[in-house]
GROMACS .gro file of C-alpha atoms in nm:
model
  163
    1MET     CA    1  -1.358  -1.123  -1.117
    2LYS     CA    2  -1.322  -0.998  -0.761
    3PRO     CA    3  -0.980  -1.047  -0.602
    4ILE     CA    4  -0.914  -1.275  -0.308
    5VAL     CA    5  -0.753  -1.110  -0.004
    6ILE     CA    6  -0.525  -1.256   0.261
    7LEU     CA    7  -0.491  -1.035   0.570
    8GLY     CA    8  -0.297  -1.083   0.889
    9PRO     CA    9  -0.022  -0.950   1.112
   10THR     CA   10   0.346  -0.947   1.021
   11ALA     CA   11   0.507  -1.293   0.999
   12SER     CA   12   0.174  -1.475   1.025
   13GLY     CA   13   0.228  -1.685   0.712
   14LYS     CA   14   0.032  -1.477   0.458
   15SER     CA   15   0.292  -1.512   0.184
   16SER     CA   16   0.334  -1.888   0.236
   17LEU     CA   17  -0.041  -1.937   0.221
   18ALA     CA   18  -0.063  -1.722  -0.092
   19MET     CA   19   0.207  -1.925  -0.266
   20ALA     CA   20   0.042  -2.252  -0.164
   21LEU     CA   21  -0.292  -2.135  -0.303
   22ALA     CA   22  -0.144  -1.995  -0.624
   23THR     CA   23   0.058  -2.309  -0.701
   24SER     CA   24  -0.223  -2.552  -0.617
   25ASP     CA   25  -0.426  -2.714  -0.894
   26ALA     CA   26  -0.719  -2.485  -0.812
   27GLY     CA   27  -0.491  -2.181  -0.810
   28ARG     CA   28  -0.351  -2.268  -1.149
   29ASP     CA   29  -0.704  -2.331  -1.283
   30LEU     CA   30  -0.810  -1.986  -1.160
   31GLY     CA   31  -0.496  -1.824  -1.301
   32ILE     CA   32  -0.406  -1.677  -0.962
   33GLU     CA   33  -0.146  -1.401  -0.966
   34LEU     CA   34  -0.016  -1.240  -0.648
   35LEU     CA   35  -0.055  -0.869  -0.590
   36SER     CA   36   0.154  -0.733  -0.304
   37ILE     CA   37  -0.020  -0.485  -0.074
   38ASP     CA   38   0.294  -0.388   0.114
   39ALA     CA   39   0.434  -0.037   0.152
   40MET     CA   40   0.798  -0.153   0.161
   41GLN     CA   41   0.796  -0.415  -0.114
   42VAL     CA   42   0.736  -0.139  -0.370
   43TYR     CA   43   1.098  -0.025  -0.323
   44ARG     CA   44   1.377  -0.177  -0.533
   45GLY     CA   45   1.671  -0.309  -0.334
   46MET     CA   46   1.483  -0.318  -0.003
   47ASP     CA   47   1.481  -0.696   0.012
   48ILE     CA   48   1.602  -0.755   0.368
   49GLY     CA   49   1.325  -0.722   0.623
   50THR     CA   50   1.046  -0.690   0.365
   51ALA     CA   51   0.981  -1.062   0.308
   52LYS     CA   52   0.984  -1.011  -0.069
   53PRO     CA   53   0.920  -1.327  -0.268
   54THR     CA   54   1.230  -1.508  -0.384
   55ALA     CA   55   1.333  -1.530  -0.747
   56ALA     CA   56   1.204  -1.890  -0.751
   57GLU     CA   57   0.866  -1.781  -0.614
   58ARG     CA   58   0.843  -1.503  -0.872
   59ALA     CA   59   0.927  -1.752  -1.145
   60ALA     CA   60   0.657  -1.993  -1.023
   61VAL     CA   61   0.379  -1.734  -0.986
   62ARG     CA   62   0.344  -1.391  -1.143
   63HIS     CA   63   0.379  -1.114  -0.881
   64HIS     CA   64   0.269  -0.750  -0.905
   65CYS     CA   65   0.344  -0.422  -0.721
   66ILE     CA   66   0.695  -0.526  -0.617
   67ASP     CA   67   1.010  -0.323  -0.698
   68LEU     CA   68   0.814  -0.036  -0.852
   69VAL     CA   69   1.040   0.254  -0.749
   70ASP     CA   70   1.377   0.337  -0.597
   71PRO     CA   71   1.390   0.410  -0.222
   72THR     CA   72   1.473   0.774  -0.297
   73ASP     CA   73   1.158   0.819  -0.511
   74ASP     CA   74   0.847   0.985  -0.375
   75PHE     CA   75   0.583   0.713  -0.361
   76THR     CA   76   0.242   0.791  -0.217
   77VAL     CA   77  -0.058   0.576  -0.141
   78ALA     CA   78  -0.226   0.746  -0.439
   79LYS     CA   79   0.053   0.619  -0.665
   80PHE     CA   80   0.010   0.274  -0.513
   81LYS     CA   81  -0.361   0.284  -0.590
   82GLU     CA   82  -0.277   0.360  -0.955
   83ALA     CA   83  -0.022   0.075  -0.969
   84HIS     CA   84  -0.275  -0.160  -0.810
   85ARG     CA   85  -0.539  -0.067  -1.069
   86ARG     CA   86  -0.292  -0.127  -1.356
   87ALA     CA   87  -0.199  -0.465  -1.205
   88LEU     CA   88  -0.565  -0.569  -1.176
   89ASP     CA   89  -0.624  -0.469  -1.538
   90ASP     CA   90  -0.315  -0.666  -1.642
   91ILE     CA   91  -0.433  -0.975  -1.455
   92ALA     CA   92  -0.785  -0.940  -1.600
   93SER     CA   93  -0.639  -0.920  -1.951
   94ARG     CA   94  -0.526  -1.280  -1.902
   95GLU     CA   95  -0.858  -1.376  -1.737
   96GLY     CA   96  -0.668  -1.440  -1.416
   97ARG     CA   97  -0.761  -1.390  -1.052
   98ALA     CA   98  -0.576  -1.149  -0.824
   99LEU     CA   99  -0.474  -1.268  -0.479
  100LEU     CA  100  -0.397  -0.963  -0.267
  101VAL     CA  101  -0.141  -1.033   0.004
  102GLY     CA  102   0.055  -0.812   0.238
  103GLY     CA  103   0.024  -0.626   0.559
  104THR     CA  104   0.003  -0.251   0.505
  105GLY     CA  105  -0.335  -0.145   0.644
  106LEU     CA  106  -0.367   0.186   0.458
  107TYR     CA  107  -0.281   0.018   0.129
  108HIS     CA  108  -0.546  -0.248   0.192
  109ARG     CA  109  -0.806   0.017   0.274
  110VAL     CA  110  -0.728   0.220  -0.035
  111VAL     CA  111  -0.770  -0.077  -0.270
  112ILE     CA  112  -1.027  -0.300  -0.099
  113ASP     CA  113  -1.258  -0.021   0.013
  114ASP     CA  114  -1.174   0.198  -0.290
  115PHE     CA  115  -1.078   0.464  -0.038
  116ASP     CA  116  -1.123   0.811  -0.184
  117LEU     CA  117  -0.792   0.994  -0.149
  118PRO     CA  118  -0.769   1.367  -0.088
  119GLY     CA  119  -0.558   1.576  -0.320
  120GLU     CA  120  -0.206   1.694  -0.245
  121TRP     CA  121  -0.108   2.054  -0.183
  122PRO     CA  122   0.273   2.082  -0.163
  123ASP     CA  123   0.268   2.453  -0.072
  124VAL     CA  124   0.029   2.393   0.218
  125ARG     CA  125   0.236   2.096   0.335
  126ALA     CA  126   0.558   2.302   0.323
  127SER     CA  127   0.392   2.579   0.524
  128LEU     CA  128   0.270   2.332   0.787
  129GLU     CA  129   0.608   2.158   0.804
  130SER     CA  130   0.772   2.489   0.897
  131ARG     CA  131   0.545   2.546   1.198
  132ASP     CA  132   0.590   2.433   1.558
  133LEU     CA  133   0.458   2.078   1.606
  134ALA     CA  134   0.280   2.153   1.934
  135ASP     CA  135   0.093   2.439   1.766
  136LEU     CA  136   0.001   2.215   1.472
  137TYR     CA  137  -0.132   1.945   1.703
  138ALA     CA  138  -0.337   2.200   1.900
  139HIS     CA  139  -0.477   2.337   1.572
  140LEU     CA  140  -0.572   1.984   1.461
  141GLY     CA  141  -0.739   1.924   1.798
  142GLY     CA  142  -0.947   2.236   1.747
  143LEU     CA  143  -1.051   2.130   1.397
  144ASP     CA  144  -1.101   1.759   1.456
  145ALA     CA  145  -1.062   1.634   1.812
  146ALA     CA  146  -1.140   1.273   1.711
  147ALA     CA  147  -0.861   1.272   1.451
  148ALA     CA  148  -0.615   1.432   1.693
  149ALA     CA  149  -0.695   1.171   1.957
  150LYS     CA  150  -0.583   0.897   1.716
  151ILE     CA  151  -0.245   1.060   1.648
  152GLU     CA  152   0.053   1.083   1.879
  153PRO     CA  153   0.135   1.451   1.937
  154GLU     CA  154   0.501   1.384   1.842
  155ASN     CA  155   0.417   1.233   1.503
  156ARG     CA  156   0.474   1.532   1.274
  157ARG     CA  157   0.411   1.338   0.953
  158ARG     CA  158   0.064   1.220   1.063
  159VAL     CA  159  -0.033   1.556   1.216
  160VAL     CA  160   0.061   1.737   0.894
  161ARG     CA  161  -0.117   1.475   0.684
  162ALA     CA  162  -0.434   1.511   0.894
  163LEU     CA  163  -0.431   1.889   0.860
   0.00000   0.00000   0.00000
């Protein structure tokens, strides 16, 4: 069964709407379970400022992809995609319906559009990280001007990721 998705900007009421749907008669009939699509809610202990569901909300409706790793752990969008797939399989095993809610655009794209993720090359990344940022940005502009135009020249993380 295809998941339902709630999208919207920060603090627009997505979580409240999701809880209202999940706890409604129709939501209970469908077996709705909430699947967080939020880059910060995956981290244990990062409860302030992430709008994580309360203990009461988690008791009322099953939630997935929350508190997966410690803040010091390396957690990539590829790892999120794997966690999302496991959660969908878990929900399907109970013949439930996933309600995707959250506000991290890249996470939505990777799961809704089944975004194909490139591999990771730690040695290449380390080499790029050691280089001058202005040179990296110029190199990116030469390789892919459209990609460079979408990235701020001071954003090392995104420039390195694009390269």
